[in-house]
Coordinates of C-alpha atoms in Angstrom, one line a residue:
X589 CA 0.1 0.0 0.0
X590 CA 2.8 2.4 0.9
X591 CA 4.5 1.6 -2.5
X592 CA 1.4 2.4 -4.4
X593 CA 0.9 5.7 -2.3
X594 CA 4.5 6.7 -3.3
X595 CA 3.9 6.0 -6.9
X596 CA 0.7 8.2 -6.8
X597 CA 2.6 11.0 -5.3
X598 CA 5.3 11.0 -7.7
X599 CA 2.7 10.9 -10.6
X600 CA 0.9 14.0 -9.2
X601 CA 4.3 15.7 -8.7
X602 CA 5.2 15.2 -12.3
X603 CA 1.8 16.3 -13.6
X604 CA 2.0 19.5 -11.4
X605 CA 5.7 20.2 -12.8
X606 CA 4.5 19.9 -16.3
X607 CA 1.4 22.0 -15.8
X608 CA 3.5 24.7 -14.3
X609 CA 5.8 25.0 -17.4
X610 CA 5.0 27.9 -19.9
X611 CA 3.0 27.0 -23.1
X612 CA 5.4 26.1 -25.9
X613 CA 5.5 28.5 -28.7
X614 CA 6.9 28.5 -32.2
X615 CA 7.8 31.2 -34.8
X616 CA 6.3 32.0 -38.2
X617 CA 9.0 30.2 -40.0
X618 CA 8.5 26.9 -38.1
X619 CA 4.6 27.1 -38.8
X620 CA 5.2 27.5 -42.4
X621 CA 7.5 24.6 -42.6
X622 CA 5.1 22.4 -40.7
X623 CA 2.4 23.3 -43.2
X624 CA 4.7 22.7 -46.2
X625 CA 5.5 19.1 -44.6
X626 CA 1.7 18.3 -44.2
X627 CA 1.1 18.9 -48.0
X628 CA 4.4 17.5 -49.1
X629 CA 4.2 14.7 -51.6
X630 CA 7.9 14.3 -52.6
X631 CA 10.5 16.1 -54.9
X632 CA 9.3 16.7 -58.5
X633 CA 11.5 17.5 -61.4
X634 CA 11.9 21.3 -61.9
X635 CA 10.6 23.1 -64.8
X636 CA 13.2 24.6 -67.2
X637 CA 13.0 28.4 -67.2
X638 CA 11.9 30.1 -70.5
X639 CA 15.2 32.1 -70.6
X640 CA 17.5 29.0 -70.4
X641 CA 19.0 28.5 -73.8
X642 CA 19.2 24.7 -74.4
X643 CA 17.7 21.7 -73.0
X644 CA 18.3 20.3 -69.4
X645 CA 18.6 16.6 -69.3
X646 CA 16.2 14.6 -67.1
X647 CA 18.5 14.3 -64.2
X648 CA 19.4 18.0 -64.5
X649 CA 15.6 18.7 -64.1
X650 CA 15.5 16.4 -61.1
X651 CA 18.4 18.3 -59.5
X652 CA 16.6 21.6 -60.3
X653 CA 13.5 20.2 -58.5
X654 CA 15.7 19.2 -55.6
X655 CA 17.1 22.7 -55.3
X656 CA 13.5 24.0 -55.3
X657 CA 12.7 21.6 -52.6
X658 CA 15.6 22.9 -50.4
X659 CA 14.3 26.4 -50.9
X660 CA 10.8 25.6 -49.9
X661 CA 11.9 24.0 -46.7
X662 CA 14.7 26.6 -46.0
X663 CA 17.5 23.9 -46.1
X664 CA 20.9 24.2 -47.4
X665 CA 22.4 21.4 -49.6
X666 CA 25.3 20.0 -51.4
X667 CA 24.8 19.1 -55.1
X668 CA 27.3 16.3 -55.4
X669 CA 26.9 15.1 -59.0
X670 CA 29.9 13.6 -60.7
X671 CA 32.4 15.8 -62.6
X672 CA 31.3 16.8 -66.0
X673 CA 27.7 16.3 -65.9
X674 CA 26.5 19.8 -65.8
X675 CA 26.2 21.1 -62.2
X676 CA 27.0 24.6 -63.5
X677 CA 24.2 24.4 -65.9
X678 CA 21.7 23.3 -63.2
X679 CA 22.7 26.3 -61.0
X680 CA 22.4 28.8 -64.1
X681 CA 19.0 27.4 -64.6
X682 CA 18.1 28.1 -61.0
X683 CA 19.6 31.7 -61.2
X684 CA 17.7 32.3 -64.4
X685 CA 14.5 31.4 -62.6
X686 CA 15.5 33.8 -59.8
X687 CA 16.3 36.5 -62.4
X688 CA 12.8 36.1 -64.0
X689 CA 11.1 36.5 -60.6
X690 CA 13.3 39.6 -60.0
X691 CA 12.3 41.1 -63.4
X692 CA 8.6 40.4 -62.6
X693 CA 9.0 42.6 -59.5
X694 CA 9.6 40.2 -56.8
X695 CA 12.2 41.2 -54.2
X696 CA 15.0 39.0 -55.0
X697 CA 18.6 39.9 -54.2
X698 CA 21.6 39.2 -56.5
X699 CA 23.3 35.8 -56.0
X700 CA 26.9 35.1 -55.2
X701 CA 28.8 32.3 -56.5
X702 CA 32.4 31.6 -55.2
X703 CA 34.7 29.5 -57.5
X704 CA 38.3 28.6 -57.7
X705 CA 40.1 31.2 -60.0
X706 CA 40.5 28.5 -62.6
X707 CA 36.7 28.2 -63.1
X708 CA 35.9 31.9 -63.6
X709 CA 36.3 31.8 -67.3
X710 CA 34.1 28.6 -67.4
X711 CA 31.4 30.1 -65.4
X712 CA 31.4 33.3 -67.6
X713 CA 31.3 31.3 -70.8
X714 CA 28.5 28.9 -69.7
X715 CA 26.4 31.9 -68.5
X716 CA 26.7 33.5 -71.8
X717 CA 25.9 30.2 -73.6
X718 CA 22.9 29.1 -71.4
X719 CA 21.6 32.2 -69.6
X720 CA 22.4 35.3 -71.9
X721 CA 19.9 37.5 -70.0
X722 CA 21.7 37.0 -66.7
X723 CA 23.7 40.1 -65.7
X724 CA 27.0 38.7 -64.6
X725 CA 29.6 40.7 -62.5
X726 CA 33.2 39.3 -62.7
X727 CA 34.1 40.4 -59.1
X728 CA 37.7 39.6 -59.3
X729 CA 40.9 41.6 -59.6
X730 CA 40.5 45.1 -60.6
X731 CA 37.0 44.5 -61.9
X732 CA 35.7 44.6 -58.2
X733 CA 36.5 48.3 -57.7
X734 CA 33.3 50.4 -57.4
X735 CA 31.0 47.6 -58.5
X736 CA 27.3 48.1 -57.5
X737 CA 25.9 44.7 -56.9
X738 CA 22.2 45.6 -57.2
X739 CA 22.7 46.2 -60.9
X740 CA 23.6 42.5 -61.4
X741 CA 21.8 39.1 -61.1
X742 CA 25.0 37.0 -60.4
X743 CA 28.2 38.2 -58.6
X744 CA 31.0 35.8 -59.6
X745 CA 34.2 35.8 -57.3
X746 CA 36.9 33.6 -56.1
X747 CA 37.8 32.2 -52.7
X748 CA 40.9 34.3 -52.8
X749 CA 38.9 37.5 -53.5
X750 CA 36.3 36.5 -50.9
X751 CA 39.0 36.3 -48.2
X752 CA 40.3 39.8 -49.2
X753 CA 36.9 41.4 -49.5
X754 CA 35.2 39.7 -46.5
X755 CA 34.7 43.0 -44.7
X756 CA 32.6 44.3 -47.5
X757 CA 30.9 41.0 -48.6
X758 CA 29.7 40.2 -45.2
X759 CA 27.4 43.3 -45.2
X760 CA 25.6 42.3 -48.4
X761 CA 22.4 40.5 -48.4
X762 CA 22.5 37.9 -51.2
X763 CA 19.7 35.7 -52.5
X764 CA 21.8 32.5 -53.1
X765 CA 25.3 31.8 -51.8
X766 CA 26.7 29.1 -54.2
X767 CA 30.2 27.4 -53.4
X768 CA 31.6 25.7 -56.3
X769 CA 34.2 23.0 -55.7
X770 CA 33.1 23.3 -52.1
X771 CA 35.7 20.8 -50.9
X772 CA 37.8 23.9 -50.8
X773 CA 36.2 25.0 -47.5
X774 CA 35.9 21.4 -45.9
X775 CA 38.5 22.4 -43.3
X776 CA 36.6 24.8 -41.0
X777 CA 39.8 26.3 -39.6
X778 CA 41.0 27.8 -43.1
X779 CA 40.6 31.5 -43.9
X780 CA 38.3 30.7 -46.8
X781 CA 36.0 28.7 -44.6
X782 CA 35.8 31.5 -42.0
X783 CA 35.1 34.1 -44.7
X784 CA 32.2 31.9 -46.0
X785 CA 30.6 31.8 -42.7
X786 CA 30.5 35.5 -42.7
X787 CA 28.2 35.8 -45.7
X788 CA 24.7 36.5 -45.5
X789 CA 22.4 34.7 -48.0
X790 CA 18.8 33.6 -48.0
X791 CA 19.6 30.3 -49.4
X792 CA 23.0 28.2 -49.6
X793 CA 24.1 25.6 -52.0
X794 CA 27.3 23.8 -52.2
X795 CA 28.7 22.0 -55.5
X796 CA 31.2 19.3 -55.5
X797 CA 32.3 16.8 -58.0
X798 CA 34.9 15.3 -55.6
X799 CA 33.6 12.1 -53.7
X800 CA 33.0 12.7 -50.0
X801 CA 36.0 11.7 -47.9
X802 CA 35.9 9.8 -44.8
X803 CA 32.5 10.9 -43.7

């Protein structure tokens, strides 16, 4: 009888403690994601934007749909397709969709793409080929002096420039921050990795064709 009495007493104590706690609250962002999850039916292939010159392959449209899914749920992600299968084209299609929204009057900030210096020319060439309406700023070397970001859709820079210009770039609000060859910042203690963490972007995306090492 005594044992039962102790058990009842503990139960009442727990109930009282729980009842005394303040009501749990959640913010608007959490509420939005919860509603999105209730209606979520899976990731669908993305539609190629009208301003994209060329034809995305099926797996590239699936990648574009996956990126749309990440944005919908406010997730960052790593697009880790094999080398040479068109990760750049997928991102350019994404940025063209963002440009079209911006041109339609939506409040979409310019996006920042950070690449190794050896890939600057490749990104500029592919942007001219696939997304000729995209206004691209080559923010490297002397080209970065006096540049007004709001006049462009895509700001293209290097990890080296990012390290040198971190004081300015950290105060800019970007739409997408895209890191190409993102294994360049896998070591969190490097200056490049620290500079990347200072950047402010509504959405973040890493690209890598290099297999994930160790874990």
